[in-house]
PDB file of C-alpha atoms in Angstrom:
ATOM      1  CA  UNK J  19     136.612 -62.630  43.991  1.00 43.00           C
ATOM      2  CA  UNK J  20     134.370 -59.714  44.694  1.00 40.00           C
ATOM      3  CA  UNK J  21     131.457 -58.420  42.687  1.00 38.00           C
ATOM      4  CA  UNK J  22     131.526 -55.214  40.661  1.00 34.00           C
ATOM      5  CA  UNK J  23     129.861 -52.641  42.856  1.00 32.00           C
ATOM      6  CA  UNK J  24     128.195 -49.390  41.940  1.00 34.00           C
ATOM      7  CA  UNK J  25     130.197 -46.250  42.577  1.00 38.00           C
ATOM      8  CA  UNK J  26     128.853 -43.566  44.947  1.00 39.00           C
ATOM      9  CA  UNK J  27     128.301 -41.295  41.953  1.00 40.00           C
ATOM     10  CA  UNK J  28     125.765 -43.768  40.582  1.00 40.00           C
ATOM     11  CA  UNK J  29     123.270 -43.254  43.403  1.00 39.00           C
ATOM     12  CA  UNK J  30     120.258 -42.688  41.076  1.00 41.00           C
ATOM     13  CA  UNK J  31     120.978 -45.958  39.287  1.00 40.00           C
ATOM     14  CA  UNK J  32     121.469 -47.657  42.647  1.00 37.00           C
ATOM     15  CA  UNK J  33     118.095 -46.416  43.871  1.00 39.00           C
ATOM     16  CA  UNK J  34     116.351 -47.702  40.723  1.00 38.00           C
ATOM     17  CA  UNK J  35     118.190 -51.007  41.113  1.00 35.00           C
ATOM     18  CA  UNK J  36     117.127 -51.459  44.729  1.00 37.00           C
ATOM     19  CA  UNK J  37     113.585 -50.234  44.189  1.00 39.00           C
ATOM     20  CA  UNK J  38     112.885 -52.652  41.390  1.00 38.00           C
ATOM     21  CA  UNK J  39     110.123 -54.922  42.756  1.00 41.00           C
ATOM     22  CA  UNK J  40     110.720 -53.658  46.317  1.00 40.00           C
ATOM     23  CA  UNK J  41     108.988 -50.373  47.132  1.00 38.00           C
ATOM     24  CA  UNK J  42     109.462 -48.813  50.577  1.00 39.00           C
ATOM     25  CA  UNK J  43     107.469 -50.874  53.039  1.00 41.00           C
ATOM     26  CA  UNK J  44     106.018 -50.655  56.527  1.00 43.00           C
ATOM     27  CA  UNK J  45     106.460 -53.558  58.951  1.00 38.00           C
ATOM     28  CA  UNK J  46     103.146 -55.203  58.070  1.00 38.00           C
ATOM     29  CA  UNK J  47     103.811 -54.803  54.332  1.00 45.00           C
ATOM     30  CA  UNK J  48     107.284 -56.323  54.689  1.00 39.00           C
ATOM     31  CA  UNK J  49     105.948 -59.296  56.606  1.00 35.00           C
ATOM     32  CA  UNK J  50     103.209 -59.822  54.003  1.00 42.00           C
ATOM     33  CA  UNK J  51     105.795 -59.684  51.187  1.00 44.00           C
ATOM     34  CA  UNK J  52     107.977 -62.222  52.993  1.00 40.00           C
ATOM     35  CA  UNK J  53     105.006 -64.558  53.406  1.00 39.00           C
ATOM     36  CA  UNK J  54     103.939 -64.220  49.761  1.00 44.00           C
ATOM     37  CA  UNK J  55     107.431 -64.799  48.369  1.00 42.00           C
ATOM     38  CA  UNK J  56     107.992 -67.798  50.628  1.00 40.00           C
ATOM     39  CA  UNK J  57     105.180 -69.542  48.751  1.00 40.00           C
ATOM     40  CA  UNK J  58     106.353 -68.603  45.263  1.00 44.00           C
ATOM     41  CA  UNK J  59     108.335 -71.216  43.278  1.00 41.00           C
ATOM     42  CA  UNK J  60     111.993 -70.335  42.875  1.00 44.00           C
ATOM     43  CA  UNK J  61     114.426 -71.646  40.286  1.00 51.00           C
ATOM     44  CA  UNK J  62     117.814 -72.777  41.607  1.00 66.00           C
ATOM     45  CA  UNK J  63     119.195 -72.037  45.063  1.00 76.00           C
ATOM     46  CA  UNK J  64     117.813 -68.950  46.726  1.00 70.00           C
ATOM     47  CA  UNK J  65     118.501 -66.938  49.860  1.00 65.00           C
ATOM     48  CA  UNK J  66     116.998 -63.891  51.520  1.00 54.00           C
ATOM     49  CA  UNK J  67     117.794 -60.300  50.686  1.00 53.00           C
ATOM     50  CA  UNK J  68     115.946 -58.621  53.509  1.00 53.00           C
ATOM     51  CA  UNK J  69     112.439 -60.043  53.195  1.00 53.00           C
ATOM     52  CA  UNK J  70     112.869 -60.912  49.527  1.00 58.00           C
ATOM     53  CA  UNK J  71     113.902 -64.315  48.212  1.00 64.00           C
ATOM     54  CA  UNK J  72     116.571 -63.908  45.545  1.00 59.00           C
ATOM     55  CA  UNK J  73     118.922 -66.279  43.718  1.00 69.00           C
ATOM     56  CA  UNK J  74     122.138 -66.803  45.666  1.00 64.00           C
ATOM     57  CA  UNK J  75     124.045 -65.609  42.616  1.00 61.00           C
ATOM     58  CA  UNK J  76     122.617 -62.079  42.868  1.00 65.00           C
ATOM     59  CA  UNK J  77     122.549 -61.480  46.626  1.00 62.00           C
ATOM     60  CA  UNK J  78     126.245 -60.588  46.802  1.00 60.00           C
ATOM     61  CA  UNK J  79     125.900 -57.832  44.220  1.00 65.00           C
ATOM     62  CA  UNK J  80     122.747 -56.456  45.841  1.00 63.00           C
ATOM     63  CA  UNK J  81     124.363 -56.323  49.283  1.00 61.00           C
ATOM     64  CA  UNK J  82     127.417 -54.756  47.672  1.00 60.00           C
ATOM     65  CA  UNK J  83     125.252 -52.042  46.144  1.00 60.00           C
ATOM     66  CA  UNK J  84     123.707 -51.281  49.545  1.00 61.00           C
ATOM     67  CA  UNK J  85     127.053 -50.872  51.287  1.00 59.00           C
ATOM     68  CA  UNK J  86     128.561 -48.901  48.431  1.00 58.00           C
ATOM     69  CA  UNK J  87     125.686 -46.494  48.921  1.00 62.00           C
ATOM     70  CA  UNK J  88     125.952 -46.164  52.712  1.00 61.00           C
ATOM     71  CA  UNK J  89     129.736 -46.423  53.223  1.00 64.00           C
ATOM     72  CA  UNK J  90     130.443 -42.764  53.985  1.00 70.00           C
ATOM     73  CA  UNK J  91     127.466 -42.341  56.322  1.00 71.00           C
ATOM     74  CA  UNK J  92     127.316 -45.817  57.869  1.00 73.00           C
ATOM     75  CA  UNK J  93     128.716 -45.023  61.329  1.00 73.00           C
ATOM     76  CA  UNK J  94     126.760 -41.764  61.524  1.00 69.00           C
ATOM     77  CA  UNK J  95     123.606 -43.668  60.743  1.00 67.00           C
ATOM     78  CA  UNK J  96     124.449 -46.248  63.406  1.00 74.00           C
ATOM     79  CA  UNK J  97     124.829 -43.419  65.922  1.00 74.00           C
ATOM     80  CA  UNK J  98     121.437 -42.002  65.016  1.00 64.00           C
ATOM     81  CA  UNK J  99     119.716 -45.378  64.940  1.00 62.00           C
ATOM     82  CA  UNK J 100     121.122 -46.569  68.291  1.00 74.00           C
ATOM     83  CA  UNK J 101     121.645 -43.213  70.064  1.00 67.00           C
ATOM     84  CA  UNK J 102     125.326 -44.106  70.191  1.00 78.00           C
ATOM     85  CA  UNK J 103     124.828 -47.394  72.025  1.00 92.00           C
ATOM     86  CA  UNK J 104     126.527 -49.385  69.250  1.00 92.00           C
ATOM     87  CA  UNK J 105     129.778 -47.742  70.380  1.00 93.00           C
ATOM     88  CA  UNK J 106     129.293 -49.136  73.890  1.00 95.00           C
ATOM     89  CA  UNK J 107     128.607 -52.577  72.458  1.00 96.00           C
ATOM     90  CA  UNK J 108     131.790 -52.431  70.378  1.00 96.00           C
ATOM     91  CA  UNK J 109     133.861 -51.252  73.346  1.00 97.00           C
ATOM     92  CA  UNK J 110     132.525 -54.129  75.456  1.00 98.00           C
ATOM     93  CA  UNK J 111     133.102 -56.594  72.616  1.00 98.00           C
ATOM     94  CA  UNK J 112     136.785 -55.658  72.323  1.00 98.00           C
ATOM     95  CA  UNK J 113     137.327 -55.612  76.102  1.00 98.00           C
ATOM     96  CA  UNK J 114     135.860 -59.112  76.336  1.00 97.00           C
ATOM     97  CA  UNK J 115     138.476 -60.338  73.848  1.00 97.00           C
ATOM     98  CA  UNK J 116     141.385 -58.550  75.585  1.00 96.00           C
ATOM     99  CA  UNK J 117     143.590 -58.458  72.451  1.00 96.00           C
ATOM    100  CA  UNK J 118     147.328 -58.345  73.048  1.00 93.00           C
ATOM    101  CA  UNK J 119     147.176 -60.340  76.274  1.00 87.00           C
ATOM    102  CA  UNK J 120     148.954 -63.645  76.844  1.00 74.00           C
ATOM    103  CA  UNK J 121     147.612 -66.334  74.550  1.00 66.00           C
ATOM    104  CA  UNK J 122     145.954 -68.858  76.825  1.00 53.00           C
ATOM    105  CA  UNK J 123     146.513 -71.691  74.373  1.00 55.00           C
ATOM    106  CA  UNK J 124     150.279 -71.145  74.420  1.00 59.00           C
ATOM    107  CA  UNK J 125     150.904 -69.327  77.709  1.00 57.00           C
ATOM    108  CA  UNK J 126     152.801 -66.886  75.540  1.00 60.00           C
ATOM    109  CA  UNK J 127     152.952 -63.116  75.082  1.00 68.00           C
ATOM    110  CA  UNK J 128     153.878 -63.296  71.398  1.00 84.00           C
ATOM    111  CA  UNK J 129     152.097 -60.839  69.070  1.00 93.00           C
ATOM    112  CA  UNK J 130     148.617 -61.727  67.841  1.00 96.00           C
ATOM    113  CA  UNK J 131     147.610 -62.056  64.209  1.00 97.00           C
ATOM    114  CA  UNK J 132     144.013 -60.824  63.926  1.00 98.00           C
ATOM    115  CA  UNK J 133     141.505 -60.790  61.085  1.00 98.00           C
ATOM    116  CA  UNK J 134     138.541 -58.404  61.257  1.00 98.00           C
ATOM    117  CA  UNK J 135     135.997 -59.497  58.660  1.00 98.00           C
ATOM    118  CA  UNK J 136     133.369 -57.151  57.183  1.00 93.00           C
ATOM    119  CA  UNK J 137     135.310 -54.479  59.016  1.00 92.00           C
ATOM    120  CA  UNK J 138     135.720 -51.983  56.189  1.00 84.00           C
ATOM    121  CA  UNK J 139     135.313 -48.762  58.167  1.00 88.00           C
ATOM    122  CA  UNK J 140     137.942 -49.889  60.697  1.00 94.00           C
ATOM    123  CA  UNK J 141     135.720 -49.282  63.700  1.00 92.00           C
ATOM    124  CA  UNK J 142     136.588 -52.590  65.402  1.00 97.00           C
ATOM    125  CA  UNK J 143     140.178 -52.773  64.150  1.00 98.00           C
ATOM    126  CA  UNK J 144     141.150 -49.395  65.609  1.00 98.00           C
ATOM    127  CA  UNK J 145     139.619 -50.363  68.950  1.00 98.00           C
ATOM    128  CA  UNK J 146     141.526 -53.656  68.953  1.00 98.00           C
ATOM    129  CA  UNK J 147     144.864 -51.987  68.262  1.00 98.00           C
ATOM    130  CA  UNK J 148     144.173 -49.307  70.880  1.00 98.00           C
ATOM    131  CA  UNK J 149     143.318 -51.935  73.485  1.00 97.00           C
ATOM    132  CA  UNK J 150     146.390 -54.031  72.699  1.00 96.00           C
ATOM    133  CA  UNK J 151     148.671 -50.985  72.847  1.00 96.00           C
ATOM    134  CA  UNK J 152     147.207 -49.129  75.829  1.00 96.00           C
ATOM    135  CA  UNK J 153     145.915 -51.918  78.065  1.00 95.00           C
ATOM    136  CA  UNK J 154     148.415 -54.685  77.315  1.00 94.00           C
ATOM    137  CA  UNK J 155     151.426 -52.640  76.175  1.00 93.00           C
ATOM    138  CA  UNK J 156     151.470 -54.703  72.997  1.00 95.00           C
ATOM    139  CA  UNK J 157     152.840 -52.708  70.067  1.00 95.00           C
ATOM    140  CA  UNK J 158     153.450 -55.649  67.740  1.00 95.00           C
ATOM    141  CA  UNK J 159     150.137 -57.452  67.203  1.00 96.00           C
ATOM    142  CA  UNK J 160     148.776 -56.981  63.697  1.00 97.00           C
ATOM    143  CA  UNK J 161     145.276 -56.816  62.263  1.00 98.00           C
ATOM    144  CA  UNK J 162     143.972 -57.328  58.750  1.00 98.00           C
ATOM    145  CA  UNK J 163     140.751 -55.494  57.947  1.00 98.00           C
ATOM    146  CA  UNK J 164     138.881 -57.559  55.379  1.00 97.00           C
ATOM    147  CA  UNK J 165     135.776 -56.540  53.468  1.00 93.00           C
ATOM    148  CA  UNK J 166     134.174 -57.581  50.196  1.00 91.00           C
ATOM    149  CA  UNK J 167     133.191 -53.993  49.437  1.00 89.00           C
ATOM    150  CA  UNK J 168     135.858 -51.619  48.056  1.00 89.00           C
ATOM    151  CA  UNK J 169     133.924 -48.483  49.064  1.00 88.00           C
ATOM    152  CA  UNK J 170     133.784 -49.628  52.697  1.00 87.00           C
ATOM    153  CA  UNK J 171     137.515 -50.401  52.622  1.00 93.00           C
ATOM    154  CA  UNK J 172     138.230 -46.987  51.117  1.00 92.00           C
ATOM    155  CA  UNK J 173     136.321 -45.394  53.980  1.00 90.00           C
ATOM    156  CA  UNK J 174     138.387 -47.388  56.482  1.00 93.00           C
ATOM    157  CA  UNK J 175     141.667 -46.399  54.835  1.00 95.00           C
ATOM    158  CA  UNK J 176     140.600 -42.754  54.926  1.00 93.00           C
ATOM    159  CA  UNK J 177     139.735 -42.966  58.611  1.00 93.00           C
ATOM    160  CA  UNK J 178     142.988 -44.747  59.394  1.00 96.00           C
ATOM    161  CA  UNK J 179     144.852 -41.584  58.359  1.00 96.00           C
ATOM    162  CA  UNK J 180     143.568 -40.003  61.564  1.00 95.00           C
ATOM    163  CA  UNK J 181     145.087 -42.773  63.709  1.00 96.00           C
ATOM    164  CA  UNK J 182     148.634 -43.611  64.738  1.00 96.00           C
ATOM    165  CA  UNK J 183     148.389 -46.851  62.761  1.00 96.00           C
ATOM    166  CA  UNK J 184     148.334 -45.305  59.289  1.00 94.00           C
ATOM    167  CA  UNK J 185     151.303 -46.599  57.310  1.00 91.00           C
ATOM    168  CA  UNK J 186     152.143 -49.044  60.090  1.00 94.00           C
ATOM    169  CA  UNK J 187     152.782 -52.734  59.481  1.00 95.00           C
ATOM    170  CA  UNK J 188     150.258 -53.391  62.240  1.00 97.00           C
ATOM    171  CA  UNK J 189     147.278 -52.437  60.040  1.00 98.00           C
ATOM    172  CA  UNK J 190     146.474 -53.703  56.552  1.00 97.00           C
ATOM    173  CA  UNK J 191     143.388 -53.930  54.353  1.00 97.00           C
ATOM    174  CA  UNK J 192     142.189 -56.844  52.237  1.00 97.00           C
ATOM    175  CA  UNK J 193     139.333 -56.964  49.733  1.00 95.00           C
ATOM    176  CA  UNK J 194     137.984 -60.484  50.082  1.00 95.00           C
ATOM    177  CA  UNK J 195     134.869 -62.614  50.347  1.00 94.00           C
ATOM    178  CA  UNK J 196     134.572 -64.120  53.841  1.00 95.00           C
ATOM    179  CA  UNK J 197     133.196 -67.312  52.335  1.00 95.00           C
ATOM    180  CA  UNK J 198     136.354 -67.851  50.210  1.00 95.00           C
ATOM    181  CA  UNK J 199     139.518 -66.785  52.036  1.00 97.00           C
ATOM    182  CA  UNK J 200     141.889 -68.885  49.940  1.00 96.00           C
ATOM    183  CA  UNK J 201     144.629 -66.246  50.232  1.00 97.00           C
ATOM    184  CA  UNK J 202     144.870 -66.899  54.005  1.00 98.00           C
ATOM    185  CA  UNK J 203     146.710 -70.018  55.160  1.00 98.00           C
ATOM    186  CA  UNK J 204     145.274 -72.724  57.375  1.00 98.00           C
ATOM    187  CA  UNK J 205     145.937 -72.318  61.117  1.00 98.00           C
ATOM    188  CA  UNK J 206     147.382 -68.800  60.737  1.00 98.00           C
ATOM    189  CA  UNK J 207     145.026 -66.467  62.650  1.00 98.00           C
ATOM    190  CA  UNK J 208     144.782 -66.032  66.441  1.00 97.00           C
ATOM    191  CA  UNK J 209     141.554 -64.030  66.537  1.00 98.00           C
ATOM    192  CA  UNK J 210     138.771 -63.706  63.945  1.00 98.00           C
ATOM    193  CA  UNK J 211     136.250 -60.925  64.550  1.00 98.00           C
ATOM    194  CA  UNK J 212     133.135 -59.896  62.648  1.00 98.00           C
ATOM    195  CA  UNK J 213     130.837 -57.116  63.875  1.00 96.00           C
ATOM    196  CA  UNK J 214     127.464 -56.321  62.314  1.00 92.00           C
ATOM    197  CA  UNK J 215     128.450 -58.024  59.094  1.00 91.00           C
ATOM    198  CA  UNK J 216     127.759 -61.743  59.061  1.00 95.00           C
ATOM    199  CA  UNK J 217     124.002 -61.304  58.686  1.00 91.00           C
ATOM    200  CA  UNK J 218     124.697 -59.946  55.172  1.00 87.00           C
ATOM    201  CA  UNK J 219     126.671 -62.990  54.010  1.00 91.00           C
ATOM    202  CA  UNK J 220     125.095 -65.194  51.368  1.00 88.00           C
ATOM    203  CA  UNK J 221     126.289 -68.434  52.974  1.00 93.00           C
ATOM    204  CA  UNK J 222     126.913 -67.912  56.682  1.00 95.00           C
ATOM    205  CA  UNK J 223     127.868 -71.525  57.309  1.00 97.00           C
ATOM    206  CA  UNK J 224     130.544 -71.365  54.601  1.00 97.00           C
ATOM    207  CA  UNK J 225     131.992 -68.263  56.272  1.00 97.00           C
ATOM    208  CA  UNK J 226     132.027 -70.013  59.656  1.00 98.00           C
ATOM    209  CA  UNK J 227     133.778 -73.008  58.094  1.00 98.00           C
ATOM    210  CA  UNK J 228     136.420 -70.691  56.614  1.00 98.00           C
ATOM    211  CA  UNK J 229     136.898 -69.010  59.993  1.00 98.00           C
ATOM    212  CA  UNK J 230     137.544 -72.426  61.528  1.00 98.00           C
ATOM    213  CA  UNK J 231     140.034 -73.340  58.800  1.00 98.00           C
ATOM    214  CA  UNK J 232     142.207 -70.240  59.113  1.00 98.00           C
ATOM    215  CA  UNK J 233     142.220 -69.993  62.911  1.00 98.00           C
ATOM    216  CA  UNK J 234     145.077 -71.566  64.814  1.00 97.00           C
ATOM    217  CA  UNK J 235     144.257 -74.306  67.322  1.00 97.00           C
ATOM    218  CA  UNK J 236     143.108 -72.392  70.389  1.00 96.00           C
ATOM    219  CA  UNK J 237     142.150 -69.416  68.222  1.00 97.00           C
ATOM    220  CA  UNK J 238     138.927 -67.554  68.869  1.00 98.00           C
ATOM    221  CA  UNK J 239     135.997 -66.716  66.606  1.00 98.00           C
ATOM    222  CA  UNK J 240     134.067 -63.698  67.930  1.00 98.00           C
ATOM    223  CA  UNK J 241     130.950 -62.171  66.420  1.00 98.00           C
ATOM    224  CA  UNK J 242     128.933 -59.103  67.433  1.00 97.00           C
ATOM    225  CA  UNK J 243     125.584 -58.977  65.663  1.00 95.00           C
ATOM    226  CA  UNK J 244     122.020 -57.765  65.992  1.00 92.00           C
ATOM    227  CA  UNK J 245     119.910 -60.504  67.480  1.00 93.00           C
ATOM    228  CA  UNK J 246     116.532 -61.450  68.985  1.00 94.00           C
ATOM    229  CA  UNK J 247     115.081 -59.418  71.870  1.00 94.00           C
ATOM    230  CA  UNK J 248     114.102 -61.377  74.983  1.00 93.00           C
ATOM    231  CA  UNK J 249     111.015 -59.388  76.022  1.00 93.00           C
ATOM    232  CA  UNK J 250     107.966 -59.689  73.754  1.00 92.00           C
ATOM    233  CA  UNK J 251     106.748 -56.228  74.796  1.00 93.00           C
ATOM    234  CA  UNK J 252     110.137 -54.602  74.168  1.00 91.00           C
ATOM    235  CA  UNK J 253     110.476 -56.584  70.944  1.00 91.00           C
ATOM    236  CA  UNK J 254     107.137 -55.302  69.631  1.00 90.00           C
ATOM    237  CA  UNK J 255     108.068 -51.715  70.463  1.00 89.00           C
ATOM    238  CA  UNK J 256     111.563 -52.067  68.949  1.00 87.00           C
ATOM    239  CA  UNK J 257     110.229 -53.519  65.680  1.00 87.00           C
ATOM    240  CA  UNK J 258     107.660 -50.764  65.301  1.00 87.00           C
ATOM    241  CA  UNK J 259     110.322 -48.152  65.966  1.00 84.00           C
ATOM    242  CA  UNK J 260     113.009 -49.679  63.750  1.00 84.00           C
ATOM    243  CA  UNK J 261     110.781 -50.365  60.750  1.00 87.00           C
ATOM    244  CA  UNK J 262     109.110 -46.976  61.087  1.00 86.00           C
ATOM    245  CA  UNK J 263     112.063 -44.760  62.015  1.00 85.00           C
ATOM    246  CA  UNK J 264     115.247 -46.237  60.591  1.00 82.00           C
ATOM    247  CA  UNK J 265     114.299 -46.118  56.887  1.00 86.00           C
ATOM    248  CA  UNK J 266     113.004 -42.578  57.414  1.00 87.00           C
ATOM    249  CA  UNK J 267     116.278 -41.556  59.072  1.00 80.00           C
ATOM    250  CA  UNK J 268     118.100 -43.104  56.128  1.00 79.00           C
ATOM    251  CA  UNK J 269     116.038 -40.993  53.771  1.00 82.00           C
ATOM    252  CA  UNK J 270     116.636 -37.774  55.734  1.00 81.00           C
ATOM    253  CA  UNK J 271     120.321 -38.252  56.565  1.00 74.00           C
ATOM    254  CA  UNK J 272     121.655 -40.245  53.609  1.00 70.00           C
ATOM    255  CA  UNK J 273     118.949 -39.740  50.995  1.00 78.00           C
ATOM    256  CA  UNK J 274     118.664 -43.530  50.839  1.00 75.00           C
ATOM    257  CA  UNK J 275     115.551 -45.104  52.316  1.00 82.00           C
ATOM    258  CA  UNK J 276     115.813 -48.407  50.456  1.00 82.00           C
ATOM    259  CA  UNK J 277     119.269 -49.361  51.734  1.00 79.00           C
ATOM    260  CA  UNK J 278     118.207 -48.886  55.346  1.00 80.00           C
ATOM    261  CA  UNK J 279     114.945 -50.730  54.717  1.00 84.00           C
ATOM    262  CA  UNK J 280     117.161 -53.653  53.702  1.00 81.00           C
ATOM    263  CA  UNK J 281     119.355 -53.283  56.800  1.00 81.00           C
ATOM    264  CA  UNK J 282     116.307 -53.457  59.083  1.00 84.00           C
ATOM    265  CA  UNK J 283     114.945 -56.487  57.258  1.00 85.00           C
ATOM    266  CA  UNK J 284     118.337 -58.236  57.352  1.00 87.00           C
ATOM    267  CA  UNK J 285     118.331 -57.929  61.151  1.00 88.00           C
ATOM    268  CA  UNK J 286     114.908 -59.540  61.294  1.00 89.00           C
ATOM    269  CA  UNK J 287     116.092 -62.443  59.121  1.00 86.00           C
ATOM    270  CA  UNK J 288     119.195 -63.260  61.195  1.00 92.00           C
ATOM    271  CA  UNK J 289     118.986 -66.557  63.144  1.00 94.00           C
ATOM    272  CA  UNK J 290     118.038 -66.706  66.805  1.00 96.00           C
ATOM    273  CA  UNK J 291     120.941 -66.790  69.267  1.00 97.00           C
ATOM    274  CA  UNK J 292     120.644 -70.531  69.882  1.00 97.00           C
ATOM    275  CA  UNK J 293     120.426 -71.316  66.162  1.00 97.00           C
ATOM    276  CA  UNK J 294     123.513 -69.254  65.357  1.00 98.00           C
ATOM    277  CA  UNK J 295     125.383 -70.875  68.270  1.00 98.00           C
ATOM    278  CA  UNK J 296     124.602 -74.267  66.751  1.00 98.00           C
ATOM    279  CA  UNK J 297     125.921 -73.088  63.372  1.00 98.00           C
ATOM    280  CA  UNK J 298     129.197 -72.086  65.056  1.00 98.00           C
ATOM    281  CA  UNK J 299     129.377 -75.484  66.751  1.00 98.00           C
ATOM    282  CA  UNK J 300     128.642 -77.217  63.424  1.00 98.00           C
ATOM    283  CA  UNK J 301     131.737 -75.533  61.927  1.00 98.00           C
ATOM    284  CA  UNK J 302     133.828 -77.383  64.541  1.00 98.00           C
ATOM    285  CA  UNK J 303     134.198 -74.820  67.323  1.00 98.00           C
ATOM    286  CA  UNK J 304     133.963 -75.512  71.021  1.00 98.00           C
ATOM    287  CA  UNK J 305     131.323 -73.264  72.580  1.00 97.00           C
ATOM    288  CA  UNK J 306     132.092 -71.558  75.920  1.00 95.00           C
ATOM    289  CA  UNK J 307     129.154 -71.428  78.334  1.00 94.00           C
ATOM    290  CA  UNK J 308     125.785 -71.130  76.608  1.00 93.00           C
ATOM    291  CA  UNK J 309     127.506 -69.670  73.547  1.00 93.00           C
ATOM    292  CA  UNK J 310     126.418 -66.037  73.566  1.00 97.00           C
ATOM    293  CA  UNK J 311     126.027 -62.892  75.637  1.00 98.00           C
ATOM    294  CA  UNK J 312     122.951 -60.723  75.114  1.00 97.00           C
ATOM    295  CA  UNK J 313     123.414 -56.963  75.013  1.00 96.00           C
ATOM    296  CA  UNK J 314     120.633 -54.468  75.818  1.00 94.00           C
ATOM    297  CA  UNK J 315     118.004 -57.128  76.217  1.00 94.00           C
ATOM    298  CA  UNK J 316     119.049 -59.052  73.122  1.00 94.00           C
ATOM    299  CA  UNK J 317     119.045 -56.225  70.585  1.00 92.00           C
ATOM    300  CA  UNK J 318     122.579 -57.416  69.925  1.00 94.00           C
ATOM    301  CA  UNK J 319     124.586 -60.427  71.069  1.00 97.00           C
ATOM    302  CA  UNK J 320     128.202 -61.544  71.255  1.00 98.00           C
ATOM    303  CA  UNK J 321     128.948 -65.077  70.056  1.00 98.00           C
ATOM    304  CA  UNK J 322     132.236 -66.890  70.564  1.00 98.00           C
ATOM    305  CA  UNK J 323     133.781 -70.178  69.540  1.00 98.00           C
ATOM    306  CA  UNK J 324     137.203 -71.686  70.209  1.00 98.00           C
ATOM    307  CA  UNK J 325     139.052 -73.943  67.778  1.00 98.00           C
ATOM    308  CA  UNK J 326     140.100 -77.142  69.628  1.00 97.00           C
ATOM    309  CA  UNK J 327     143.787 -77.617  70.306  1.00 94.00           C
ATOM    310  CA  UNK J 328     143.701 -81.030  68.682  1.00 81.00           C
TER     311      UNK J 328
END
């Protein structure tokens, strides 16, 4: 199901792979490249890899190579890039879901079955289990951490050894493609979460459709993702800072400028809040309120959808 990814020891080959036809770029250069490639004829179905247009068949392996490269330093890089604010966003995200509470659709306190997609490092999963245990005194709900990338999953398993959930039936790991979750039954999941991952999917709509299929009636889809900033002045400043600083930080901290250049560009390519809300609705979900909650002026946003009871 998953692609064959490069091992961490193959960093030089990874760098040559990523640099092929995509030198390090400033914001203006990246925008110019995106404009030029948008006008070039493409054979077959294509999608974006950052600001590049690539065949759909190769995006998965390219994204896999990026995350194989950054797996061990990913959370550290997020701390440096956001000054730690991504941790506040994740805390708020989990609190808003209140895992382990009574299921509104059933008026029941039975254990939850949760799937955290693109959650390899375990950052969201550990928070969910902590919240369920500490806030709701729920010591039975289970979570599956799913990721297409084996290096990210390995990092999550390693980090789980430092938690009380290591070796517990409450925590498991699954290498899988979010667009093809055939190993998970229909109507079997209470909560589906994905944080800072869906923008990297080749076919986002297919992943949303799969989320709808596997969720139980009344189940919740919840996504935390970088988004579009509301203020044009703040947006201009943030773009200049992110395109100028983040790849440089990647070079200094992880020795990998190209991977973080891609991460910045992938944020820029992600749909606007209203467009992504409509994609969630198109998958069949009911949308609460206006469909999203902006965080820090729209740098990130939380999106939710509820599978109808009938």
